[in-house]
Amino acid sequence: MASVIIPPVLSSPRDDAIQLHRAFKGFGCDTTTVINILAHRDATQRAYLKQEYKTMYHEELSKRLSSELSGNTKKSVLLWMHDPATRDATIIKQALGGEAVVDLKAATEVICSRTPSQILQFKNIYFATFGVYLEHDIGFQASGDHKNLLLAYVGTPRYEGLEVDRATVEYDAKALFKAGEKRLGTDEKTFVQIFSGRSSAHLAAVSAAYHSMYGSSLEKAVKKETSGYFEHALLTILRCAEHPGMYFAKVLHKAMKGLGTDDSTLLRVIVSRAEIDLQFIKAEYRKKYGKTLSDAVYSETSGNYRAFLLALLGPNH
């Protein structure tokens, strides 16, 4: 379900490599050419291009991009050059202190919004690339219920299909009510067990059952009963089970709301969802906020950074 609209590319990886090399030569970098080429190549095309560039010029394309670009343009282009699983592993490593600053919110968003097969892929790449298990870094940086939930979430195989068992759905809805709203205090273990062990389709059904059985939403219960990073993780899992497009539209809106822009969130979400479900996110954004995502990004960014994100977002309709 790739969602960047990649036009048929008539140039070969070799042509692209030659054009990029030309763009790097001379005084300053022809960033417009770089963006025009890279933003319109899918993951496979980018992989061939990196290979071709290295063969022809005996240097890593990403290294060259790193020295030619700067600021948010550099951050977003370098993230885009990875395949999706390596990108997720890289974002999580950086967020778990790979670059000195720990951003547990970003690590939680990426981990809790991915499918079990995506998690398995980036876990393997994480170890192969950084020589440490993801679980080790989570254990070191996170704490309490948040740590328990993340460890369970990356360690539990979950069904990815759409079938659900009604009896188990009702059982889980009752268990969550008992663990939260029905009692004084919260039984966090039950929340961890159900949110980390059930499929997305099952959780969405539990949420609907909870509402019809108790007249209030499961999301409200989570907000009332939990807090901090633990709450953020539970809400991410729940909202992505119900409607990932809506979830990411809200995340993007929040990143651009008010004074200043949260660029790390903005570029992380647009780049990492571009080949997954960006068209759905764009549609939800327009429906919810009455303006296109491209217009919002245009007004919050500038220069080459703006040009690159808009190229990933595609036609403004």
Coordinates of C-alpha atoms in Angstrom, one line a residue:
M1 CA 0.0 0.0 0.0
A2 CA 2.8 2.5 -1.0
S3 CA 1.5 5.9 -1.0
V4 CA 4.1 8.2 -2.5
I5 CA 3.0 8.6 -6.1
I6 CA 6.2 7.6 -7.9
P7 CA 6.0 8.7 -11.5
P8 CA 7.5 6.2 -14.0
V9 CA 11.3 6.9 -13.8
L10 CA 12.9 7.0 -17.3
S11 CA 16.4 7.6 -16.0
S12 CA 18.5 4.7 -14.8
P13 CA 20.3 4.6 -11.5
R14 CA 23.5 5.4 -13.5
D15 CA 21.9 8.5 -15.0
D16 CA 20.8 9.6 -11.5
A17 CA 24.2 9.0 -10.0
I18 CA 25.8 11.1 -12.8
Q19 CA 23.3 13.9 -12.2
L20 CA 23.8 13.9 -8.5
H21 CA 27.6 13.9 -8.8
R22 CA 27.3 17.0 -11.1
A23 CA 25.0 18.6 -8.5
F24 CA 27.7 18.2 -5.8
K25 CA 30.5 19.6 -8.0
G26 CA 31.6 23.2 -8.0
F27 CA 30.8 25.9 -5.5
G28 CA 27.8 24.9 -3.4
C29 CA 25.4 22.2 -4.0
D30 CA 22.6 22.2 -6.6
T31 CA 20.0 21.1 -3.9
T32 CA 17.1 21.5 -6.3
T33 CA 18.4 18.8 -8.5
V34 CA 19.2 16.6 -5.6
I35 CA 15.6 16.9 -4.2
N36 CA 14.0 16.5 -7.7
I37 CA 15.8 13.2 -8.1
L38 CA 15.7 11.7 -4.6
A39 CA 12.1 12.6 -3.6
H40 CA 10.8 10.8 -6.7
R41 CA 12.6 7.5 -6.2
D42 CA 11.0 4.6 -4.2
A43 CA 13.0 2.5 -1.7
T44 CA 14.2 0.0 -4.4
Q45 CA 15.2 2.7 -6.8
R46 CA 17.1 4.5 -4.0
A47 CA 18.9 1.2 -3.1
Y48 CA 20.1 0.8 -6.7
L49 CA 21.1 4.4 -6.9
K50 CA 23.2 4.1 -3.7
Q51 CA 24.9 1.0 -5.1
E52 CA 25.6 2.6 -8.5
Y53 CA 26.9 5.8 -6.9
K54 CA 29.4 3.9 -4.8
T55 CA 30.5 1.8 -7.7
M56 CA 31.1 4.9 -9.9
Y57 CA 32.5 7.4 -7.4
H58 CA 34.0 5.2 -4.6
E59 CA 32.1 7.0 -1.9
E60 CA 28.9 6.5 0.0
L61 CA 26.1 8.6 -1.4
S62 CA 24.7 9.3 2.1
K63 CA 28.1 10.5 3.3
R64 CA 28.3 12.9 0.4
L65 CA 24.7 14.1 1.0
S66 CA 25.7 14.6 4.7
S67 CA 28.5 16.9 3.7
E68 CA 26.6 18.8 1.0
L69 CA 23.3 19.5 2.8
S70 CA 22.5 21.0 6.2
G71 CA 19.8 21.5 8.8
N72 CA 16.4 20.0 8.4
T73 CA 17.0 19.4 4.6
K74 CA 19.9 17.1 5.5
K75 CA 18.0 15.4 8.3
S76 CA 15.0 14.6 6.1
V77 CA 17.0 13.5 3.0
L78 CA 19.3 11.3 5.0
L79 CA 16.3 9.6 6.7
W80 CA 14.6 9.1 3.3
M81 CA 17.7 7.4 1.9
H82 CA 17.2 4.4 4.2
D83 CA 14.8 1.6 3.5
P84 CA 11.8 1.7 5.9
A85 CA 13.1 -0.8 8.4
T86 CA 16.6 0.7 8.6
R87 CA 15.0 4.1 9.0
D88 CA 12.8 3.0 11.9
A89 CA 15.9 1.4 13.6
T90 CA 17.9 4.6 13.1
I91 CA 15.1 6.8 14.4
I92 CA 14.7 4.6 17.5
K93 CA 18.4 4.4 18.2
Q94 CA 18.7 8.2 18.0
A95 CA 15.7 8.6 20.2
L96 CA 17.1 6.2 22.8
G97 CA 20.2 8.3 23.3
G98 CA 22.2 7.4 20.2
E99 CA 22.7 11.2 19.7
A100 CA 23.0 12.1 23.4
V101 CA 19.4 13.5 23.6
V102 CA 16.8 11.0 24.7
D103 CA 13.4 11.4 23.1
L104 CA 11.2 8.7 24.6
K105 CA 8.1 10.1 23.0
A106 CA 9.6 9.6 19.4
A107 CA 10.8 6.1 20.2
T108 CA 7.4 5.2 21.7
E109 CA 5.5 6.6 18.6
V110 CA 7.6 4.6 16.2
I111 CA 7.5 1.3 18.2
C112 CA 3.8 1.5 19.1
S113 CA 2.6 2.5 15.6
R114 CA 4.3 -0.3 13.7
T115 CA 2.9 -3.8 12.7
P116 CA 4.5 -7.0 14.2
S117 CA 6.3 -7.8 11.0
Q118 CA 7.7 -4.2 10.8
I119 CA 8.9 -4.5 14.4
L120 CA 10.6 -7.8 13.7
Q121 CA 12.4 -6.3 10.7
F122 CA 13.7 -3.2 12.5
K123 CA 14.6 -5.2 15.6
N124 CA 16.9 -7.4 13.5
I125 CA 18.4 -4.4 11.7
Y126 CA 18.9 -2.6 15.0
F127 CA 21.0 -5.4 16.4
A128 CA 22.9 -5.9 13.1
T129 CA 23.7 -2.2 12.8
F130 CA 24.3 -1.1 16.4
G131 CA 25.5 -4.3 17.9
V132 CA 23.0 -4.1 20.8
Y133 CA 19.6 -5.5 21.3
L134 CA 16.7 -3.0 21.1
E135 CA 15.3 -4.5 24.3
H136 CA 18.6 -3.6 26.1
D137 CA 18.3 0.1 25.1
I138 CA 14.6 0.2 26.0
G139 CA 15.4 -1.4 29.4
F140 CA 18.2 1.2 29.9
Q141 CA 16.2 4.3 29.0
A142 CA 12.6 3.6 29.8
S143 CA 11.2 2.8 33.2
G144 CA 8.2 1.4 35.1
D145 CA 5.0 0.5 33.2
H146 CA 6.2 2.3 30.1
K147 CA 9.3 0.0 29.9
N148 CA 7.1 -3.1 30.6
L149 CA 4.7 -2.2 27.8
L150 CA 7.4 -1.4 25.2
L151 CA 9.3 -4.6 26.0
A152 CA 6.1 -6.7 25.8
Y153 CA 5.2 -4.8 22.5
V154 CA 8.4 -5.6 20.7
G155 CA 8.6 -9.1 22.1
T156 CA 5.1 -10.5 21.5
P157 CA 4.2 -11.9 18.1
R158 CA 0.7 -10.7 17.2
Y159 CA -1.8 -11.8 14.6
E160 CA -2.0 -9.3 11.7
G161 CA -5.3 -10.4 10.1
L162 CA -8.8 -8.9 10.4
E163 CA -10.6 -11.8 12.1
V164 CA -11.6 -11.3 15.8
D165 CA -13.2 -13.6 18.3
R166 CA -16.3 -11.9 19.9
A167 CA -16.1 -13.8 23.2
T168 CA -12.4 -12.8 23.7
V169 CA -13.2 -9.2 22.7
E170 CA -15.9 -9.0 25.4
Y171 CA -13.7 -10.7 27.9
D172 CA -10.9 -8.2 27.3
A173 CA -13.3 -5.2 27.5
K174 CA -14.5 -6.5 30.9
A175 CA -11.0 -7.1 32.1
L176 CA -9.9 -3.5 31.1
F177 CA -13.0 -2.1 32.9
K178 CA -12.1 -4.1 36.0
A179 CA -8.5 -3.1 35.8
G180 CA -9.3 0.6 35.5
E181 CA -12.5 2.5 35.9
K182 CA -14.2 -0.1 38.2
R183 CA -11.5 -0.1 40.9
L184 CA -9.6 2.3 43.0
G185 CA -6.1 2.6 41.5
T186 CA -5.2 0.9 38.2
D187 CA -4.1 -2.7 37.5
E188 CA -1.5 -1.7 34.9
K189 CA -0.4 -5.3 34.2
T190 CA -3.8 -6.0 32.6
F191 CA -3.4 -3.0 30.3
V192 CA 0.1 -4.1 29.3
Q193 CA -1.0 -7.7 28.7
I194 CA -4.0 -6.8 26.5
F195 CA -2.5 -3.9 24.6
S196 CA 0.7 -5.8 23.8
G197 CA -0.8 -9.2 23.2
R198 CA -3.7 -8.5 20.9
S199 CA -4.0 -7.8 17.2
S200 CA -4.9 -4.3 15.9
A201 CA -8.3 -5.6 14.7
H202 CA -9.0 -7.2 18.0
L203 CA -8.1 -4.0 20.0
A204 CA -10.3 -1.9 17.7
A205 CA -13.2 -4.3 18.4
V206 CA -12.4 -4.2 22.2
S207 CA -12.6 -0.4 22.0
A208 CA -16.1 -0.6 20.3
A209 CA -17.3 -3.2 22.8
Y210 CA -16.1 -1.2 25.8
H211 CA -18.1 1.8 24.6
S212 CA -21.3 -0.2 24.1
M213 CA -20.9 -2.1 27.4
Y214 CA -20.0 0.9 29.6
G215 CA -21.1 4.0 27.7
S216 CA -17.7 5.6 27.8
S217 CA -14.7 5.3 25.6
L218 CA -11.6 3.1 26.2
E219 CA -9.5 6.1 25.2
K220 CA -11.0 8.2 28.0
A221 CA -10.4 5.3 30.4
V222 CA -6.7 5.2 29.4
K223 CA -6.4 9.0 29.8
K224 CA -8.1 8.8 33.2
E225 CA -6.2 5.8 34.6
T226 CA -2.7 6.4 33.2
S227 CA -0.2 9.2 32.6
G228 CA 3.1 10.1 31.1
Y229 CA 4.9 7.9 28.6
F230 CA 2.8 4.9 29.6
E231 CA -0.3 6.8 28.6
H232 CA 1.3 8.0 25.4
A233 CA 2.2 4.4 24.5
L234 CA -1.3 3.0 25.2
L235 CA -3.0 5.8 23.2
T236 CA -0.6 5.3 20.3
I237 CA -1.4 1.5 20.2
L238 CA -5.1 2.1 20.5
R239 CA -5.4 5.0 18.0
C240 CA -3.2 3.1 15.4
A241 CA -5.4 0.1 15.9
E242 CA -8.5 2.1 15.2
H243 CA -7.3 4.6 12.6
P244 CA -3.6 5.1 11.8
G245 CA -4.4 7.8 9.2
M246 CA -6.3 9.9 11.7
Y247 CA -3.6 9.3 14.4
F248 CA -0.8 10.6 12.2
A249 CA -2.9 13.6 11.0
K250 CA -3.3 14.6 14.6
V251 CA 0.4 14.1 15.3
L252 CA 1.3 16.4 12.4
H253 CA -1.3 19.0 13.3
K254 CA 0.1 19.1 16.8
A255 CA 3.7 19.5 15.5
M256 CA 2.7 22.6 13.5
K257 CA 0.3 24.1 16.0
G258 CA 1.0 27.3 18.0
L259 CA 4.3 29.1 18.0
G260 CA 7.2 27.4 16.4
T261 CA 7.2 24.0 14.6
D262 CA 8.3 20.6 16.0
D263 CA 10.4 19.9 13.0
S264 CA 11.8 16.5 14.2
T265 CA 8.2 15.2 14.5
L266 CA 7.1 16.8 11.2
L267 CA 10.0 15.3 9.1
R268 CA 10.0 12.0 10.9
V269 CA 6.3 11.3 10.2
I270 CA 6.2 12.6 6.6
V271 CA 9.4 10.7 5.6
S272 CA 8.5 7.5 7.5
R273 CA 4.8 7.3 6.3
A274 CA 5.5 8.4 2.7
E275 CA 5.7 4.9 1.4
I276 CA 3.1 3.5 3.7
D277 CA -0.1 5.5 4.1
L278 CA 0.6 9.2 3.4
Q279 CA -2.4 9.5 1.1
F280 CA -4.8 8.4 3.9
I281 CA -3.1 10.8 6.3
K282 CA -3.5 13.7 3.8
A283 CA -7.2 12.8 3.4
E284 CA -7.8 12.7 7.1
Y285 CA -5.9 16.0 7.7
R286 CA -8.0 17.8 5.2
K287 CA -11.3 16.3 6.6
K288 CA -10.4 17.2 10.2
Y289 CA -8.7 20.6 9.8
G290 CA -10.2 22.0 6.7
K291 CA -7.0 22.7 4.9
T292 CA -4.5 20.4 3.0
L293 CA -1.5 19.0 4.7
S294 CA 0.7 20.5 1.9
D295 CA -0.7 24.0 2.6
A296 CA 0.0 23.5 6.4
V297 CA 3.6 22.3 5.7
Y298 CA 4.1 25.2 3.2
S299 CA 3.3 27.8 5.8
E300 CA 5.4 26.2 8.5
T301 CA 8.6 25.5 6.6
S302 CA 10.9 27.2 4.0
G303 CA 13.6 26.7 1.4
N304 CA 14.9 23.3 0.4
Y305 CA 13.4 21.7 3.5
R306 CA 10.0 22.8 2.4
A307 CA 10.6 21.8 -1.2
F308 CA 11.6 18.3 -0.1
L309 CA 8.7 17.6 2.2
L310 CA 6.2 19.0 -0.4
A311 CA 7.7 16.7 -3.1
L312 CA 7.2 13.7 -0.8
L313 CA 3.6 14.9 -0.1
G314 CA 2.8 14.9 -3.8
P315 CA -0.1 16.7 -5.5
N316 CA -2.0 19.1 -3.4
H317 CA -5.5 17.9 -3.7

